Coordinates of C-alpha atoms in Angstrom, one line a residue:
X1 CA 0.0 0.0 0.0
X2 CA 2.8 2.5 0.9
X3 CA 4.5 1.8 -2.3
X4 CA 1.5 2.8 -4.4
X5 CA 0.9 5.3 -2.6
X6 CA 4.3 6.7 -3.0
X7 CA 4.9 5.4 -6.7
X8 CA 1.7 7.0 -7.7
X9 CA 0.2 10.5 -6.4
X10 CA -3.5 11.3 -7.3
X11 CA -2.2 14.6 -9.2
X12 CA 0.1 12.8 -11.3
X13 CA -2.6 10.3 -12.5
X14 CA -4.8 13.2 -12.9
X15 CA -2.4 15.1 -14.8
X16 CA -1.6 12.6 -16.9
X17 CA -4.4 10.5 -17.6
X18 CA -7.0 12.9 -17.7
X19 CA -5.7 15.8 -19.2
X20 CA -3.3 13.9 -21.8
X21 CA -5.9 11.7 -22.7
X22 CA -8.9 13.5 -22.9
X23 CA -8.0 16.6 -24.2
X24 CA -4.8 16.2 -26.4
X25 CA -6.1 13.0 -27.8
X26 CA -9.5 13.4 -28.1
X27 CA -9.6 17.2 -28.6
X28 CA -8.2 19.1 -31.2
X29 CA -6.5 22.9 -30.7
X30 CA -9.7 24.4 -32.3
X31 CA -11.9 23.3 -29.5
X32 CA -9.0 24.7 -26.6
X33 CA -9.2 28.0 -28.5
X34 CA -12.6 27.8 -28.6
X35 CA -13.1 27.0 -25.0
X36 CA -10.4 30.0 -23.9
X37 CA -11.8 32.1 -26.0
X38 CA -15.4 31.3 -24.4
X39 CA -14.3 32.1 -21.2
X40 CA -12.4 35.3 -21.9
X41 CA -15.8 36.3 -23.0
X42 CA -17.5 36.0 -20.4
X43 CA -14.8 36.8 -18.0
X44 CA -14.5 40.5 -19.8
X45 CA -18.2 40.5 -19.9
X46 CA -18.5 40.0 -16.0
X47 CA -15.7 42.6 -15.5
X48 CA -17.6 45.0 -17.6
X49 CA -20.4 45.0 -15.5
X50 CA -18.8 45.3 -12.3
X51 CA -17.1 48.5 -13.5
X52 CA -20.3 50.2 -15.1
X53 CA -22.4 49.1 -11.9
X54 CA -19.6 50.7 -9.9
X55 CA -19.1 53.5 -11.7
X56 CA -22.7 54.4 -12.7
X57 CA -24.2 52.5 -10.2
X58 CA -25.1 56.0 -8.1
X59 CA -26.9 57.4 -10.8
X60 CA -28.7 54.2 -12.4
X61 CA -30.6 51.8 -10.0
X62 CA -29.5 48.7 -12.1

């Protein structure tokens, strides 16, 4: 059990089966730019907001 344990870490097999397998194998570059791009979306989308609600958020009941 100790050996196992030792030999092989849960963020190594994470790292390497999950990742490696499921997304370089079965994804192509397209789909991680698409997914990045996705999220940088919504990321400046949400940051947008929080800087108009603070800025204009004494005049404008939003």
């Amino acid at each position: 059990m100790t050996n196992t344990t030792f030999s092989a870490h849960p963020l190594n097999l994470f790292k390497n089966q999950k990742l490696n397998s499921v997304f370089e194998k079965n994804c192509h570059p397209f789909v991680h730019l698409f997914l990045f791009n996705s999220l940088s979306f919504i990321a400046n989308n949400m940051i947008s907001l929080i800087f108009k609600r603070a800025v204009f958020g004494r005049f404008i009941a939003w």
